[in-house]
PDB file of C-alpha atoms in Angstrom:
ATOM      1  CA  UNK A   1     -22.126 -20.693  18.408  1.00  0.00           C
ATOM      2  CA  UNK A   2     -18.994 -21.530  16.444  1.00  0.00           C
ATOM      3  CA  UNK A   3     -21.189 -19.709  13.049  1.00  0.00           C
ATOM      4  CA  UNK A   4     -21.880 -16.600  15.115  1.00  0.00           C
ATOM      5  CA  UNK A   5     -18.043 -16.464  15.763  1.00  0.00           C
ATOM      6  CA  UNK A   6     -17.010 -16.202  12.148  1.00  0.00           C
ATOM      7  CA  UNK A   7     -19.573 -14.125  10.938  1.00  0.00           C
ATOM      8  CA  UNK A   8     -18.774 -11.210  13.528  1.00  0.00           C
ATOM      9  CA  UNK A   9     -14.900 -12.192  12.640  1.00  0.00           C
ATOM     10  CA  UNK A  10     -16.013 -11.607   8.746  1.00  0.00           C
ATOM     11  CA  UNK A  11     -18.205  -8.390   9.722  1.00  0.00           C
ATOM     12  CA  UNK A  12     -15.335  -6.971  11.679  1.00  0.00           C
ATOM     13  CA  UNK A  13     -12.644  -7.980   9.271  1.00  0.00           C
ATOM     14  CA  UNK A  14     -15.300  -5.955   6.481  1.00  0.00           C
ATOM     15  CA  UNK A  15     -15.550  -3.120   8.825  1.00  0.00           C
ATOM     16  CA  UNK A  16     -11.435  -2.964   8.939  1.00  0.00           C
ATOM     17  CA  UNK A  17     -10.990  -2.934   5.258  1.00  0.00           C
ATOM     18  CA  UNK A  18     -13.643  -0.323   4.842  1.00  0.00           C
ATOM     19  CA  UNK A  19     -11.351   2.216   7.010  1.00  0.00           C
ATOM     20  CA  UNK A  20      -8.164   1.166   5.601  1.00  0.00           C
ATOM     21  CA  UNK A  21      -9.008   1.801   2.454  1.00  0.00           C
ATOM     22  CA  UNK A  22      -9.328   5.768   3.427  1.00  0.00           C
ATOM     23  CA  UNK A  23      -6.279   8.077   3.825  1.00  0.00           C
ATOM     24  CA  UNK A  24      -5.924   9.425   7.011  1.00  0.00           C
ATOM     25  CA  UNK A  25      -4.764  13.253   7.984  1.00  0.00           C
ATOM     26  CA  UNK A  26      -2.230  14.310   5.287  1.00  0.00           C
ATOM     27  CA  UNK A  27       1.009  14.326   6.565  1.00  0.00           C
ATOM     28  CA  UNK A  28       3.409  15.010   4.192  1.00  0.00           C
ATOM     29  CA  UNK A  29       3.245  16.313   0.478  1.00  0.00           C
ATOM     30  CA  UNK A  30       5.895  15.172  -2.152  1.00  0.00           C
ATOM     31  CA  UNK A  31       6.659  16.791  -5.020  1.00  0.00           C
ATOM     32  CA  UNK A  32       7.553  13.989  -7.677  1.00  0.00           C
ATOM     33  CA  UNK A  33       9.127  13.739 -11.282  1.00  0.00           C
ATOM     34  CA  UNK A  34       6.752  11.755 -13.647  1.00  0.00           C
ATOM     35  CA  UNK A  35       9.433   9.211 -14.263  1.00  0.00           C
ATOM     36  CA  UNK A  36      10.314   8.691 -10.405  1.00  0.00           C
ATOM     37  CA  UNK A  37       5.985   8.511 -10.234  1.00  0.00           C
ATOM     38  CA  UNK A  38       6.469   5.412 -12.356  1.00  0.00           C
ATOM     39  CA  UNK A  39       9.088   4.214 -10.848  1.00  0.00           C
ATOM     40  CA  UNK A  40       7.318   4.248  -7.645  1.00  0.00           C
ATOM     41  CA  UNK A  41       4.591   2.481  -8.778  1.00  0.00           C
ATOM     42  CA  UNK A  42       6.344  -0.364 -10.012  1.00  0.00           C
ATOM     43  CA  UNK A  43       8.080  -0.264  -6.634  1.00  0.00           C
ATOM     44  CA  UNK A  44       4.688  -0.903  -5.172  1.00  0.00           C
ATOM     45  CA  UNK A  45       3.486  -3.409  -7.505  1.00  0.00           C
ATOM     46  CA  UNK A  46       6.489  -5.419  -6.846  1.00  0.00           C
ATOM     47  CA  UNK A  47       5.575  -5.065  -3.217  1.00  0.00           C
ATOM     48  CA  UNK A  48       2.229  -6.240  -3.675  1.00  0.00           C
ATOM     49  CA  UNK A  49       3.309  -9.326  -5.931  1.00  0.00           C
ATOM     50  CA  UNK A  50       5.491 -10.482  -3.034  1.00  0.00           C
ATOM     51  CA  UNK A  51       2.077 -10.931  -0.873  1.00  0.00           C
ATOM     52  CA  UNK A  52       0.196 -12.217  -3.336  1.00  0.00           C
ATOM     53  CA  UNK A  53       0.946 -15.991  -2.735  1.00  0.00           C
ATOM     54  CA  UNK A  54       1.232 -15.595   1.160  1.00  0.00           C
ATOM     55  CA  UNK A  55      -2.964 -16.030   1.638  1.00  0.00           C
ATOM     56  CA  UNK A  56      -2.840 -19.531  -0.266  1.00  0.00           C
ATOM     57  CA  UNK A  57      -4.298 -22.442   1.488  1.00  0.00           C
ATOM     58  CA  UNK A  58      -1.033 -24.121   1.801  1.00  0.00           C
ATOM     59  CA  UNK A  59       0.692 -21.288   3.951  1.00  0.00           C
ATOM     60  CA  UNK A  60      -0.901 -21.453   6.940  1.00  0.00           C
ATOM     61  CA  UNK A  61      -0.483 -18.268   9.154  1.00  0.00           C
ATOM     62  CA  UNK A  62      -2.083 -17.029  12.080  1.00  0.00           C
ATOM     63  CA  UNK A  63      -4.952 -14.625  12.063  1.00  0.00           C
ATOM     64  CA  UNK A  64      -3.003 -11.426  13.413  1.00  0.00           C
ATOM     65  CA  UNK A  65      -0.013 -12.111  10.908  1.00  0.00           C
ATOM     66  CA  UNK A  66      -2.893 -12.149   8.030  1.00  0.00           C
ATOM     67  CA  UNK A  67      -4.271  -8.813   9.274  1.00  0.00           C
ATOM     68  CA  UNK A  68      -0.900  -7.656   9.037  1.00  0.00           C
ATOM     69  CA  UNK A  69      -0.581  -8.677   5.746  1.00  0.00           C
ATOM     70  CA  UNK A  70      -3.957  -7.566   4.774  1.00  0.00           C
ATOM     71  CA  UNK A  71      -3.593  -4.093   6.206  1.00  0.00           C
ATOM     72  CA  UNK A  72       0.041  -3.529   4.563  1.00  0.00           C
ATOM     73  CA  UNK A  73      -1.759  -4.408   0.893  1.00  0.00           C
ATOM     74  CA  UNK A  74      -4.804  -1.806   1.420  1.00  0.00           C
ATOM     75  CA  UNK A  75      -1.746   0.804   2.432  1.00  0.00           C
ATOM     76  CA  UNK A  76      -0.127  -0.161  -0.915  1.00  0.00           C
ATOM     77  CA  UNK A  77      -3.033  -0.071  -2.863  1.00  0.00           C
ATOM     78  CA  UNK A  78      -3.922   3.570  -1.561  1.00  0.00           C
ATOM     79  CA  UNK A  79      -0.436   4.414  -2.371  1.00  0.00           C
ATOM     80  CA  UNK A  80      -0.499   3.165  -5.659  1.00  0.00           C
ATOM     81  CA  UNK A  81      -4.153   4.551  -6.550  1.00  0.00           C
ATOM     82  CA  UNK A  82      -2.142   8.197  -5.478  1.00  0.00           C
ATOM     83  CA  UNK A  83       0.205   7.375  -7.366  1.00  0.00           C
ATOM     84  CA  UNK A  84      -1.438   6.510 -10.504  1.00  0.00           C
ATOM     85  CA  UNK A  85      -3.612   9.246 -10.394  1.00  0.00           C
ATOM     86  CA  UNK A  86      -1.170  11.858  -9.769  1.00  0.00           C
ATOM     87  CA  UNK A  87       1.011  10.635 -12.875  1.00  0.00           C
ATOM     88  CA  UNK A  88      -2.280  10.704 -15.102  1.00  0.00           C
ATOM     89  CA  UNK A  89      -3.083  14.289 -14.047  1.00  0.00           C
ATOM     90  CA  UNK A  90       0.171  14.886 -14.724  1.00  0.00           C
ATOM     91  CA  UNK A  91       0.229  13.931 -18.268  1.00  0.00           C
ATOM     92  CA  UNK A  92      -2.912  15.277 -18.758  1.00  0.00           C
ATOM     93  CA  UNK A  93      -2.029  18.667 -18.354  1.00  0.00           C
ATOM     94  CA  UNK A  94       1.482  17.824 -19.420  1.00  0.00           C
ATOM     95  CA  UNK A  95       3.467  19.037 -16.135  1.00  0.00           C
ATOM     96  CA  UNK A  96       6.812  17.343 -15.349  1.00  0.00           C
ATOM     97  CA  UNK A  97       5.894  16.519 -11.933  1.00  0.00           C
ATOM     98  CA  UNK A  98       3.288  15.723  -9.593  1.00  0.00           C
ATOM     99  CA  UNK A  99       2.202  16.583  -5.840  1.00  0.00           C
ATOM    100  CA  UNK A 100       1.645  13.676  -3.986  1.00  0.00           C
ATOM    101  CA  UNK A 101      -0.351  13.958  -0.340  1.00  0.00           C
ATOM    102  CA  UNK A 102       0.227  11.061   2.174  1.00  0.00           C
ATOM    103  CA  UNK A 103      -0.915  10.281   5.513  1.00  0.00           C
ATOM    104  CA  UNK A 104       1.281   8.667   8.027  1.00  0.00           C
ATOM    105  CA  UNK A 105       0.611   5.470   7.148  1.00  0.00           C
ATOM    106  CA  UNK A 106       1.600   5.759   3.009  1.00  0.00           C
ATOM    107  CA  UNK A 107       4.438   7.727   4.375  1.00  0.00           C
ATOM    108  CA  UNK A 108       6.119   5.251   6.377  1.00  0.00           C
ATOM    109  CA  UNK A 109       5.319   2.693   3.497  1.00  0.00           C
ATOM    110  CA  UNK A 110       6.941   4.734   0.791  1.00  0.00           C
ATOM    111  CA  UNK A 111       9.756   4.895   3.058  1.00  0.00           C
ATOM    112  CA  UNK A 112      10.027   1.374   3.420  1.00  0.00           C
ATOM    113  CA  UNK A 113      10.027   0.849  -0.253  1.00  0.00           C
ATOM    114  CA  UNK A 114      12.467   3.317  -0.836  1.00  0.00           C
ATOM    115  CA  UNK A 115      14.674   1.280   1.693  1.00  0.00           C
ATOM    116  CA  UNK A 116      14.474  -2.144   0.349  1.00  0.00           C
ATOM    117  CA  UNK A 117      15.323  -0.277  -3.103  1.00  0.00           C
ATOM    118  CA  UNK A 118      18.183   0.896  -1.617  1.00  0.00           C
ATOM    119  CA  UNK A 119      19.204  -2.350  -0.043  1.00  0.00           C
ATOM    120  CA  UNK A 120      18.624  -4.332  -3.044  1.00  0.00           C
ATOM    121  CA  UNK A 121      20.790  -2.063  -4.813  1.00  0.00           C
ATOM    122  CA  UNK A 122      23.667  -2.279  -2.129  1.00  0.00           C
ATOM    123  CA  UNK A 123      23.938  -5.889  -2.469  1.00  0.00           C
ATOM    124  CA  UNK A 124      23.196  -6.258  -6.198  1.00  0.00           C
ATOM    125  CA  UNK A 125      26.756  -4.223  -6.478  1.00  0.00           C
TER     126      UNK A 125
END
């Protein structure tokens, strides 16, 4: 009973990480400098090395927290796969700037980036 359980948890949990690993509706478009693209995407690598240790053994969480979690990362790593690719097109054909489009989702996280940036900043001076 108990192995039935876990493998429909680990199905469903596969099944989750299939959809939120596609964009949604676009939702907003931003045009971006190359240099804020990079910037960006160190923002989100930072983001994603802050979760990195939170799924070791030792810290124990509960399931919906590590959903959470595990949700938040796939919205990053759309972001930063956006991202990454806009700034290569970008060099490719040697424009100064990118279009970016987001879905809700990427929007609300690039806005929380942008916030902690901001906050960091505020209390580094």
């Amino acid at each position: 009973m108990e192995k039935n359980i876990t493998d429909a948890l680990k199905y469903a949990i596969r099944c989750l990480e299939k959809e939120w690993l596609r964009s949604g509706e676009t939702k907003f478009t931003e045009e971006t400098d190359i240099n804020d693209i990079e910037h960006i995407i160190s923002l989100i690598c930072a983001k994603a090395e802050e979760t990195r240790d939170i799924f070791l053994p030792e810290n124990r969480m509960d399931f919906r927290e590590a959903l959470s979690i595990s949700h938040m990362n796939h919205i990053l790593l759309r972001l930063g796969r956006k991202y990454s690719k806009a700034l290569k097109n970008a060099r490719k054909k040697e424009n100064k700037c990118a279009y970016i489009k987001l879905d809700k989702e990427e929007t609300k996280m690039l806005c929380r980036l942008r916030d902690l940036e901001r906050r960091k900043l505020l209390i580094g001076k």
